[in-house]
CSV table of N, CA, C and O in Angstrom, one decimal:
chain,number,residue,atom,x,y,z
A,1070,MET,N,13.9,11.0,-25.9
A,1070,MET,CA,13.6,10.7,-24.4
A,1070,MET,C,15.0,10.5,-23.7
A,1070,MET,O,16.1,11.0,-24.8
A,1071,GLU,N,14.7,9.7,-22.8
A,1071,GLU,CA,15.9,10.7,-21.8
A,1071,GLU,C,16.8,9.3,-21.7
A,1071,GLU,O,16.3,8.0,-21.8
A,1072,ALA,N,18.3,9.7,-21.7
A,1072,ALA,CA,18.9,7.9,-21.6
A,1072,ALA,C,19.5,7.7,-21.2
A,1072,ALA,O,19.2,5.8,-21.0
A,1073,ASN,N,19.3,8.7,-19.6
A,1073,ASN,CA,19.0,7.3,-18.4
A,1073,ASN,C,18.3,7.5,-17.7
A,1073,ASN,O,18.1,9.2,-17.3
A,1074,LYS,N,17.6,6.3,-17.8
A,1074,LYS,CA,16.0,6.9,-16.4
A,1074,LYS,C,16.0,6.7,-15.3
A,1074,LYS,O,14.9,6.4,-14.4
A,1075,GLY,N,17.1,6.2,-14.6
A,1075,GLY,CA,17.2,5.9,-13.1
A,1075,GLY,C,18.1,4.6,-13.2
A,1075,GLY,O,17.9,3.8,-14.2
A,1076,TYR,N,18.1,3.4,-12.1
A,1076,TYR,CA,17.9,2.4,-11.9
A,1076,TYR,C,17.5,2.2,-11.0
A,1076,TYR,O,16.5,2.2,-10.4
A,1077,ARG,N,16.4,0.5,-12.1
A,1077,ARG,CA,15.4,-0.3,-11.7
A,1077,ARG,C,15.4,-1.7,-10.8
A,1077,ARG,O,16.9,-2.1,-10.7
A,1078,ALA,N,14.7,-1.7,-10.8
A,1078,ALA,CA,14.7,-2.7,-9.6
A,1078,ALA,C,13.3,-4.0,-9.9
A,1078,ALA,O,12.7,-2.8,-9.8
A,1079,VAL,N,13.2,-5.0,-10.2
A,1079,VAL,CA,11.7,-5.9,-10.4
A,1079,VAL,C,12.0,-6.9,-9.6
A,1079,VAL,O,12.4,-7.5,-9.9
A,1080,ALA,N,10.7,-7.2,-9.2
A,1080,ALA,CA,9.8,-7.7,-8.7
A,1080,ALA,C,8.6,-9.0,-9.1
A,1080,ALA,O,8.1,-8.0,-8.9
A,1081,LYS,N,8.9,-10.4,-10.0
A,1081,LYS,CA,7.5,-10.7,-10.3
A,1081,LYS,C,7.3,-11.8,-9.4
A,1081,LYS,O,7.9,-12.4,-8.3
A,1082,ARG,N,5.8,-12.0,-9.3
A,1082,ARG,CA,5.0,-12.9,-9.1
A,1082,ARG,C,5.6,-13.1,-7.4
A,1082,ARG,O,5.6,-14.7,-6.8
A,1083,LEU,N,6.0,-12.2,-6.7
A,1083,LEU,CA,5.6,-12.1,-5.0
A,1083,LEU,C,4.2,-12.6,-4.4
A,1083,LEU,O,3.4,-12.1,-4.9
A,1084,PRO,N,3.8,-13.6,-3.6
A,1084,PRO,CA,3.1,-14.0,-2.8
A,1084,PRO,C,1.8,-12.6,-1.6
A,1084,PRO,O,1.6,-13.2,-1.3
A,1085,MET,N,1.6,-12.2,-2.6
A,1085,MET,CA,0.5,-11.0,-1.7
A,1085,MET,C,0.3,-10.2,-2.8
A,1085,MET,O,0.5,-10.0,-4.8
A,1086,SER,N,-1.8,-9.7,-2.3
A,1086,SER,CA,-2.0,-9.1,-3.3
A,1086,SER,C,-2.0,-7.5,-3.3
A,1086,SER,O,-1.0,-7.4,-2.4
A,1087,ALA,N,-1.6,-7.4,-4.5
A,1087,ALA,CA,-1.6,-5.9,-4.9
A,1087,ALA,C,-1.8,-4.8,-4.5
A,1087,ALA,O,-1.7,-3.6,-4.4
A,1088,PHE,N,-3.6,-5.5,-4.1
A,1088,PHE,CA,-4.6,-4.0,-3.6
A,1088,PHE,C,-3.8,-4.0,-1.4
A,1088,PHE,O,-4.3,-2.9,-1.2
A,1089,LYS,N,-3.0,-5.0,-1.3
A,1089,LYS,CA,-2.4,-4.5,0.0
A,1089,LYS,C,-1.6,-4.3,0.0
A,1089,LYS,O,-0.7,-3.5,1.1
A,1090,VAL,N,-0.5,-4.5,-1.4
A,1090,VAL,CA,0.5,-3.6,-1.0
A,1090,VAL,C,0.5,-2.3,-1.8
A,1090,VAL,O,1.5,-1.5,-1.1
A,1091,ARG,N,-0.7,-2.3,-1.9
A,1091,ARG,CA,-0.4,-0.4,-3.2
A,1091,ARG,C,-0.7,0.9,-1.8
A,1091,ARG,O,0.4,1.6,-1.3
A,1092,PRO,N,-1.7,0.5,-0.5
A,1092,PRO,CA,-1.5,1.6,0.4
A,1092,PRO,C,-0.1,2.0,1.1
A,1092,PRO,O,0.7,2.3,1.0
A,1093,ILE,N,1.0,1.0,1.7
A,1093,ILE,CA,2.7,0.3,1.5
A,1093,ILE,C,3.4,1.6,0.4
A,1093,ILE,O,3.6,2.8,0.9
A,1094,ALA,N,2.9,1.4,-0.7
A,1094,ALA,CA,3.9,1.6,-1.4
A,1094,ALA,C,3.7,3.3,-1.5
A,1094,ALA,O,4.2,4.0,-1.9
A,1095,ASP,N,2.2,3.4,-1.5
A,1095,ASP,CA,1.3,5.1,-1.6
A,1095,ASP,C,2.6,6.1,-0.6
A,1095,ASP,O,3.0,7.2,-0.6
A,1096,ASN,N,2.9,5.1,1.1
A,1096,ASN,CA,3.6,6.0,1.7
A,1096,ASN,C,5.2,6.4,1.6
A,1096,ASN,O,6.1,7.2,1.8
A,1097,VAL,N,5.7,5.8,0.4
A,1097,VAL,CA,7.0,5.3,0.3
A,1097,VAL,C,7.7,6.5,-1.4
A,1097,VAL,O,8.7,7.1,-1.3
A,1098,ARG,N,6.0,6.3,-1.7
A,1098,ARG,CA,6.5,7.1,-3.6
A,1098,ARG,C,6.8,8.0,-2.9
A,1098,ARG,O,6.7,8.8,-2.7
A,1099,THR,N,8.1,9.2,-4.0
A,1099,THR,CA,9.1,10.4,-4.2
A,1099,THR,C,10.0,10.5,-2.9
A,1099,THR,O,9.7,11.9,-2.7
A,1100,LYS,N,10.1,9.9,-2.3
A,1100,LYS,CA,10.3,10.0,-1.0
A,1100,LYS,C,12.3,9.7,-1.0
A,1100,LYS,O,12.1,9.1,-1.6
A,1101,PRO,N,13.0,10.4,-0.7
A,1101,PRO,CA,14.6,9.7,0.0
A,1101,PRO,C,14.8,8.4,0.2
A,1101,PRO,O,13.4,8.2,0.6
A,1102,TYR,N,15.7,7.5,-0.5
A,1102,TYR,CA,16.2,6.2,-0.2
A,1102,TYR,C,16.1,6.3,1.9
A,1102,TYR,O,15.5,5.6,1.6
A,1103,THR,N,17.1,6.9,1.8
A,1103,THR,CA,16.9,6.5,3.2
A,1103,THR,C,15.8,7.1,4.2
A,1103,THR,O,15.5,6.0,5.3
A,1104,GLU,N,15.3,7.7,3.8
A,1104,GLU,CA,14.1,8.0,4.8
A,1104,GLU,C,12.8,7.2,4.7
A,1104,GLU,O,11.6,6.8,5.2
A,1105,ALA,N,12.6,6.8,2.9
A,1105,ALA,CA,11.8,5.4,2.7
A,1105,ALA,C,11.9,3.8,3.2
A,1105,ALA,O,11.2,3.5,3.8
A,1106,ILE,N,13.6,3.4,3.5
A,1106,ILE,CA,13.5,2.6,4.0
A,1106,ILE,C,13.4,3.0,5.2
A,1106,ILE,O,12.5,1.3,6.5
A,1107,ALA,N,13.4,3.8,6.2
A,1107,ALA,CA,13.4,3.8,7.5
A,1107,ALA,C,12.0,3.5,7.5
A,1107,ALA,O,11.2,2.9,9.0
A,1108,LEU,N,10.7,4.0,6.9
A,1108,LEU,CA,9.3,4.0,6.5
A,1108,LEU,C,9.0,2.2,7.0
A,1108,LEU,O,8.4,2.2,8.0
A,1109,LEU,N,10.0,2.6,6.1
A,1109,LEU,CA,10.0,0.6,5.8
A,1109,LEU,C,10.0,-0.1,6.6
A,1109,LEU,O,9.6,-1.3,7.3
A,1110,GLU,N,10.7,-0.1,7.3
A,1110,GLU,CA,11.7,-0.8,9.2
A,1110,GLU,C,10.8,-1.0,9.7
A,1110,GLU,O,10.6,-1.4,10.6
A,1111,SER,N,10.1,0.4,10.1
A,1111,SER,CA,8.8,0.9,11.1
A,1111,SER,C,7.8,-0.1,11.2
A,1111,SER,O,6.6,0.1,11.7
A,1112,MET,N,7.5,-0.5,10.3
A,1112,MET,CA,6.0,-0.7,9.2
A,1112,MET,C,6.1,-2.6,9.8
A,1112,MET,O,7.2,-3.3,9.6
A,1113,PRO,N,5.4,-2.8,10.1
A,1113,PRO,CA,5.0,-4.6,10.6
A,1113,PRO,C,4.4,-5.3,9.5
A,1113,PRO,O,4.1,-6.5,9.3
A,1114,ASN,N,3.9,-4.3,8.3
A,1114,ASN,CA,3.2,-5.2,7.2
A,1114,ASN,C,4.0,-6.1,6.8
A,1114,ASN,O,6.0,-6.0,6.2
A,1115,LYS,N,3.3,-7.1,6.0
A,1115,LYS,CA,4.2,-8.5,5.2
A,1115,LYS,C,4.7,-7.4,3.9
A,1115,LYS,O,5.6,-7.4,2.9
A,1116,SER,N,3.7,-6.4,3.0
A,1116,SER,CA,4.1,-5.8,1.8
A,1116,SER,C,5.3,-4.7,2.3
A,1116,SER,O,5.9,-4.7,1.7
A,1117,ALA,N,5.8,-4.4,3.4
A,1117,ALA,CA,6.5,-3.1,3.8
A,1117,ALA,C,7.9,-4.1,3.6
A,1117,ALA,O,9.0,-3.6,3.1
A,1118,LYS,N,7.9,-4.8,4.1
A,1118,LYS,CA,8.9,-5.9,3.5
A,1118,LYS,C,9.7,-6.7,2.4
A,1118,LYS,O,10.6,-6.6,2.2
A,1119,LEU,N,8.5,-6.7,1.7
A,1119,LEU,CA,8.7,-7.0,0.0
A,1119,LEU,C,9.3,-5.7,-0.3
A,1119,LEU,O,10.2,-5.4,-0.9
A,1120,LEU,N,8.5,-5.0,0.1
A,1120,LEU,CA,8.4,-3.7,-1.0
A,1120,LEU,C,10.6,-2.9,0.0
A,1120,LEU,O,10.5,-2.6,-1.6
A,1121,ARG,N,10.2,-3.4,1.4
A,1121,ARG,CA,12.3,-2.7,1.3
A,1121,ARG,C,13.4,-3.1,0.5
A,1121,ARG,O,14.1,-2.9,-0.2
A,1122,LYS,N,12.9,-5.3,0.3
A,1122,LYS,CA,14.0,-5.5,-0.8
A,1122,LYS,C,13.9,-5.0,-1.9
A,1122,LYS,O,15.0,-4.9,-2.5
A,1123,VAL,N,13.1,-4.8,-2.0
A,1123,VAL,CA,12.8,-3.8,-3.6
A,1123,VAL,C,14.0,-2.9,-4.2
A,1123,VAL,O,14.5,-2.4,-5.2
A,1124,ILE,N,13.7,-2.3,-2.9
A,1124,ILE,CA,13.8,-0.7,-2.9
A,1124,ILE,C,15.8,-0.6,-2.4
A,1124,ILE,O,16.4,-0.3,-3.7
A,1125,GLN,N,16.1,-1.7,-1.4
A,1125,GLN,CA,17.2,-2.2,-1.6
A,1125,GLN,C,17.9,-2.7,-2.6
A,1125,GLN,O,19.2,-2.2,-3.1
A,1126,SER,N,17.5,-3.1,-3.0
A,1126,SER,CA,18.2,-4.0,-4.7
A,1126,SER,C,18.2,-2.8,-5.9
A,1126,SER,O,19.0,-2.5,-6.6
A,1127,ALA,N,17.7,-1.9,-5.7
A,1127,ALA,CA,17.4,-0.6,-7.1
A,1127,ALA,C,18.1,0.1,-6.3
A,1127,ALA,O,19.4,0.9,-7.8
A,1128,ALA,N,18.6,0.2,-5.5
A,1128,ALA,CA,19.8,1.1,-4.8
A,1128,ALA,C,21.2,0.4,-4.8
A,1128,ALA,O,22.0,1.4,-5.8
A,1129,ALA,N,20.9,-0.5,-4.8
A,1129,ALA,CA,22.5,-1.1,-5.2
A,1129,ALA,C,22.5,-1.3,-6.2
A,1129,ALA,O,23.7,-1.6,-6.7
A,1130,ASN,N,21.7,-1.2,-7.5
A,1130,ASN,CA,21.9,-1.5,-8.5
A,1130,ASN,C,22.8,0.0,-9.1
A,1130,ASN,O,23.7,0.1,-9.8
A,1131,ALA,N,22.5,1.6,-8.5
A,1131,ALA,CA,22.6,2.3,-8.6
A,1131,ALA,C,24.2,2.7,-7.9
A,1131,ALA,O,25.1,3.0,-8.6
A,1132,LEU,N,24.2,2.1,-6.6
A,1132,LEU,CA,25.6,2.0,-6.3
A,1132,LEU,C,26.3,1.2,-6.6
A,1132,LEU,O,27.6,2.2,-7.4
A,1133,TYR,N,26.0,0.5,-7.4
A,1133,TYR,CA,27.1,-0.3,-7.6
A,1133,TYR,C,27.2,0.1,-9.4
A,1133,TYR,O,28.7,-0.1,-9.5
A,1134,THR,N,26.7,0.7,-10.0
A,1134,THR,CA,26.5,1.1,-11.4
A,1134,THR,C,27.6,2.1,-11.3
A,1134,THR,O,28.0,2.5,-12.3
A,1135,ASN,N,27.0,3.3,-10.7
A,1135,ASN,CA,27.8,4.6,-10.2
A,1135,ASN,C,28.4,4.8,-8.4
A,1135,ASN,O,27.7,5.1,-7.5
A,1136,LYS,N,29.6,4.8,-8.6
A,1136,LYS,CA,30.8,4.3,-7.8
A,1136,LYS,C,30.5,5.9,-6.5
A,1136,LYS,O,30.6,6.1,-5.5
A,1137,GLN,N,30.5,7.1,-8.0
A,1137,GLN,CA,30.5,8.2,-6.6
A,1137,GLN,C,29.1,8.7,-6.0
A,1137,GLN,O,29.0,9.5,-5.3
A,1138,LEU,N,28.1,8.0,-5.8
A,1138,LEU,CA,26.7,7.7,-5.7
A,1138,LEU,C,26.4,7.4,-4.0
A,1138,LEU,O,27.5,6.4,-3.7
A,1139,ASP,N,25.8,7.6,-2.8
A,1139,ASP,CA,25.7,8.0,-1.7
A,1139,ASP,C,24.6,7.4,-1.9
A,1139,ASP,O,23.5,7.8,-2.2
A,1140,GLU,N,24.2,6.7,-0.5
A,1140,GLU,CA,22.6,6.3,-0.3
A,1140,GLU,C,22.1,7.7,0.4
A,1140,GLU,O,20.8,7.8,-0.3
A,1141,GLU,N,22.6,9.0,0.8
A,1141,GLU,CA,21.6,9.8,1.0
A,1141,GLU,C,21.7,10.9,-0.2
A,1141,GLU,O,20.2,11.5,-0.8
A,1142,MET,N,21.9,10.5,-1.1
A,1142,MET,CA,21.9,10.9,-2.9
A,1142,MET,C,20.9,10.6,-3.8
A,1142,MET,O,20.4,10.8,-5.1
A,1143,LEU,N,19.9,9.1,-3.1
A,1143,LEU,CA,18.7,8.3,-3.9
A,1143,LEU,C,17.5,9.2,-3.2
A,1143,LEU,O,17.5,9.3,-2.7
A,1144,ILE,N,17.0,9.2,-4.7
A,1144,ILE,CA,14.7,9.0,-3.8
A,1144,ILE,C,14.5,8.4,-5.3
A,1144,ILE,O,14.7,7.7,-6.0
A,1145,VAL,N,13.6,7.5,-4.4
A,1145,VAL,CA,12.5,7.0,-5.8
A,1145,VAL,C,11.0,7.3,-6.0
A,1145,VAL,O,10.5,8.5,-6.3
A,1146,LYS,N,12.0,7.3,-7.7
A,1146,LYS,CA,11.6,8.1,-8.8
A,1146,LYS,C,9.6,7.5,-8.6
A,1146,LYS,O,9.1,8.1,-9.0
A,1147,GLU,N,9.9,5.9,-9.0
A,1147,GLU,CA,9.1,5.7,-9.7
A,1147,GLU,C,8.7,4.2,-8.7
A,1147,GLU,O,10.0,3.5,-8.1
A,1148,LEU,N,7.6,4.2,-8.3
A,1148,LEU,CA,7.3,2.9,-7.6
A,1148,LEU,C,6.0,2.4,-7.7
A,1148,LEU,O,4.3,3.1,-7.7
A,1149,MET,N,5.6,0.9,-8.8
A,1149,MET,CA,4.7,0.6,-10.1
A,1149,MET,C,4.7,-0.6,-8.8
A,1149,MET,O,5.2,-1.3,-9.1
A,1150,VAL,N,3.0,-1.4,-8.2
A,1150,VAL,CA,2.7,-2.0,-7.7
A,1150,VAL,C,1.2,-2.4,-8.7
A,1150,VAL,O,0.2,-2.0,-9.2
A,1151,ASP,N,2.0,-3.9,-9.4
A,1151,ASP,CA,1.0,-4.6,-10.7
A,1151,ASP,C,0.3,-6.1,-10.4
A,1151,ASP,O,0.5,-7.1,-9.3
A,1152,GLU,N,-0.7,-6.1,-10.2
A,1152,GLU,CA,-1.4,-7.0,-10.2
A,1152,GLU,C,-0.2,-8.4,-11.5
A,1152,GLU,O,-0.3,-8.8,-11.8
A,1153,GLY,N,-0.1,-9.9,-10.6
A,1153,GLY,CA,0.4,-10.8,-10.7
A,1153,GLY,C,-0.4,-11.5,-11.3
A,1153,GLY,O,-1.5,-11.3,-11.6
A,1154,PRO,N,-0.3,-12.9,-11.5
A,1154,PRO,CA,-1.2,-13.9,-12.3
A,1154,PRO,C,-1.2,-15.2,-10.8
A,1154,PRO,O,-0.8,-14.5,-9.6
A,1155,SER,N,-2.9,-15.2,-11.3
A,1155,SER,CA,-3.3,-15.7,-9.7
A,1155,SER,C,-3.7,-17.4,-10.0
A,1155,SER,O,-3.4,-17.8,-10.8
A,1156,GLN,N,-3.4,-17.9,-9.0
A,1156,GLN,CA,-3.5,-19.4,-8.6
A,1156,GLN,C,-4.9,-20.0,-8.5
A,1156,GLN,O,-4.9,-19.6,-7.4
A,1157,LYS,N,-5.6,-20.3,-9.1
A,1157,LYS,CA,-6.8,-20.6,-8.4
A,1157,LYS,C,-7.0,-22.7,-8.0
A,1157,LYS,O,-6.4,-23.3,-8.1
A,1158,ARG,N,-7.5,-22.2,-6.7
A,1158,ARG,CA,-7.4,-23.7,-5.8
A,1158,ARG,C,-8.7,-23.9,-5.8
A,1158,ARG,O,-9.8,-23.2,-5.7
A,1159,ILE,N,-9.3,-24.8,-4.9
A,1159,ILE,CA,-10.4,-25.5,-5.0
A,1159,ILE,C,-10.2,-25.7,-3.1
A,1159,ILE,O,-9.9,-25.9,-2.8
A,1160,TRP,N,-11.4,-24.9,-2.6
A,1160,TRP,CA,-11.6,-25.2,-1.3
A,1160,TRP,C,-12.9,-25.9,-0.5
A,1160,TRP,O,-13.9,-25.2,-1.2
A,1161,PRO,N,-12.9,-26.5,0.0
A,1161,PRO,CA,-13.6,-27.3,0.2
A,1161,PRO,C,-15.2,-27.0,1.4
A,1161,PRO,O,-14.3,-26.3,2.2
A,1162,ARG,N,-16.5,-27.4,0.9
A,1162,ARG,CA,-17.6,-26.4,1.6
A,1162,ARG,C,-18.4,-27.7,2.4
A,1162,ARG,O,-18.2,-29.4,2.1
A,1163,SER,N,-19.6,-27.3,2.7
A,1163,SER,CA,-20.3,-28.8,3.3
A,1163,SER,C,-20.9,-28.7,1.9
A,1163,SER,O,-20.8,-28.5,1.1
A,1164,ARG,N,-22.0,-30.4,2.6
A,1164,ARG,CA,-22.5,-30.5,1.2
A,1164,ARG,C,-21.8,-31.1,-0.2
A,1164,ARG,O,-22.5,-30.6,-1.0
A,1165,GLY,N,-20.3,-31.6,0.2
A,1165,GLY,CA,-19.7,-31.7,-1.3
A,1165,GLY,C,-19.9,-30.9,-2.1
A,1165,GLY,O,-19.4,-31.2,-3.4
A,1166,ARG,N,-19.6,-29.9,-1.6
A,1166,ARG,CA,-19.6,-28.2,-2.9
A,1166,ARG,C,-17.7,-27.9,-2.8
A,1166,ARG,O,-17.4,-28.1,-1.8
A,1167,ALA,N,-17.7,-27.3,-3.5
A,1167,ALA,CA,-16.7,-26.5,-3.2
A,1167,ALA,C,-16.3,-25.1,-4.0
A,1167,ALA,O,-17.7,-24.4,-4.8
A,1168,ASP,N,-15.9,-23.7,-3.7
A,1168,ASP,CA,-15.8,-22.8,-3.7
A,1168,ASP,C,-14.0,-22.9,-4.5
A,1168,ASP,O,-13.1,-23.3,-4.5
A,1169,ARG,N,-13.9,-21.5,-4.6
A,1169,ARG,CA,-13.1,-21.5,-5.6
A,1169,ARG,C,-12.1,-20.3,-5.2
A,1169,ARG,O,-12.1,-19.0,-4.1
A,1170,LEU,N,-11.0,-20.6,-4.3
A,1170,LEU,CA,-10.1,-20.2,-3.8
A,1170,LEU,C,-8.8,-19.4,-4.7
A,1170,LEU,O,-8.2,-20.2,-5.4
A,1171,ILE,N,-8.7,-18.1,-4.8
A,1171,ILE,CA,-7.5,-17.9,-6.1
A,1171,ILE,C,-7.1,-16.6,-4.9
A,1171,ILE,O,-6.7,-15.6,-3.8
A,1172,LYS,N,-5.5,-17.8,-4.9
A,1172,LYS,CA,-4.0,-17.2,-4.5
A,1172,LYS,C,-3.6,-15.6,-5.7
A,1172,LYS,O,-3.0,-16.1,-6.6
A,1173,ARG,N,-3.8,-15.0,-5.3
A,1173,ARG,CA,-3.1,-13.4,-6.0
A,1173,ARG,C,-1.7,-13.1,-5.7
A,1173,ARG,O,-0.6,-13.5,-4.6
A,1174,SER,N,-0.7,-12.5,-6.8
A,1174,SER,CA,0.2,-12.7,-6.3
A,1174,SER,C,0.6,-11.2,-7.1
A,1174,SER,O,-0.8,-10.6,-8.1
A,1175,CYS,N,2.0,-10.6,-7.2
A,1175,CYS,CA,2.0,-8.7,-7.4
A,1175,CYS,C,3.1,-8.7,-8.0
A,1175,CYS,O,4.0,-9.6,-8.1
A,1176,HIS,N,3.5,-8.2,-9.3
A,1176,HIS,CA,4.9,-7.5,-9.6
A,1176,HIS,C,4.7,-6.0,-8.7
A,1176,HIS,O,3.4,-5.2,-8.9
A,1177,ILE,N,6.1,-6.2,-9.1
A,1177,ILE,CA,6.6,-4.7,-8.2
A,1177,ILE,C,7.9,-4.1,-8.7
A,1177,ILE,O,9.4,-5.1,-9.1
A,1178,SER,N,7.5,-2.7,-9.2
A,1178,SER,CA,9.4,-2.3,-10.0
A,1178,SER,C,9.4,-0.6,-9.1
A,1178,SER,O,8.4,-0.3,-9.0
A,1179,VAL,N,11.2,-0.8,-9.3
A,1179,VAL,CA,11.5,0.8,-8.7
A,1179,VAL,C,12.2,0.7,-9.5
A,1179,VAL,O,12.7,0.2,-10.0
A,1180,VAL,N,12.0,2.8,-9.3
A,1180,VAL,CA,13.4,3.8,-10.1
A,1180,VAL,C,13.5,4.1,-8.9
A,1180,VAL,O,12.8,5.0,-8.7
A,1181,VAL,N,15.5,4.0,-8.7
A,1181,VAL,CA,15.9,5.0,-7.8
A,1181,VAL,C,16.6,6.4,-8.9
A,1181,VAL,O,16.6,5.8,-10.2
A,1182,GLU,N,16.5,7.2,-8.7
A,1182,GLU,CA,17.7,8.6,-9.1
A,1182,GLU,C,18.2,8.9,-8.3
A,1182,GLU,O,18.0,9.0,-7.3
A,1183,GLU,N,19.0,10.5,-8.9
A,1183,GLU,CA,20.3,10.6,-7.9
A,1183,GLU,C,18.7,12.1,-8.0
A,1183,GLU,O,18.3,12.2,-8.5
A,1184,ILE,N,19.2,12.2,-6.5
A,1184,ILE,CA,18.4,13.7,-6.4
A,1184,ILE,C,18.0,14.5,-6.8
A,1184,ILE,O,17.7,15.4,-7.2
A,1185,SER,N,19.7,15.0,-7.4
A,1185,SER,CA,19.7,16.3,-8.2
A,1185,SER,C,19.4,16.0,-9.9
A,1185,SER,O,18.7,17.0,-10.2
A,1186,LYS,N,19.1,15.0,-10.7
A,1186,LYS,CA,18.5,14.6,-11.4
A,1186,LYS,C,17.1,15.1,-11.5
A,1186,LYS,O,15.9,15.1,-12.1
A,1187,ALA,N,16.2,14.3,-10.4
A,1187,ALA,CA,14.7,14.1,-10.3
A,1187,ALA,C,14.3,16.1,-10.0
A,1187,ALA,O,13.1,15.4,-10.5
A,1188,GLY,N,15.1,16.1,-9.5
A,1188,GLY,CA,14.5,18.1,-9.3
A,1188,GLY,C,14.4,18.8,-10.9
A,1188,GLY,O,14.1,19.1,-11.4
A,1189,GLU,N,14.7,18.0,-11.9
A,1189,GLU,CA,15.5,18.5,-13.2
A,1189,GLU,C,14.7,18.1,-14.1
A,1189,GLU,O,13.5,17.6,-13.7
């Protein structure tokens, strides 16, 4: 096993379906940090904002831990979007019936790494 697997950040129980976040995450995966942030800032989606915050947190962890790093030296190595817990609610319908409303959530975990180490 590798001693340092990069710098991580995890956001749990975000109020959005993983199904909606994954297509945006696919656009950003394995891109350099600056390019990934520029892409996410230009997207109007709510999921782009959530992803941007988690990626910036992972980069801040990297820059805080290793003072020699610069933003241009980072790459998004891993980006995983998993399903979180779902909240079940009752949705009233006509004639006294009820449907079930499922409010989904997701977990986003990001690993950023130095570009030189990612190529090895």
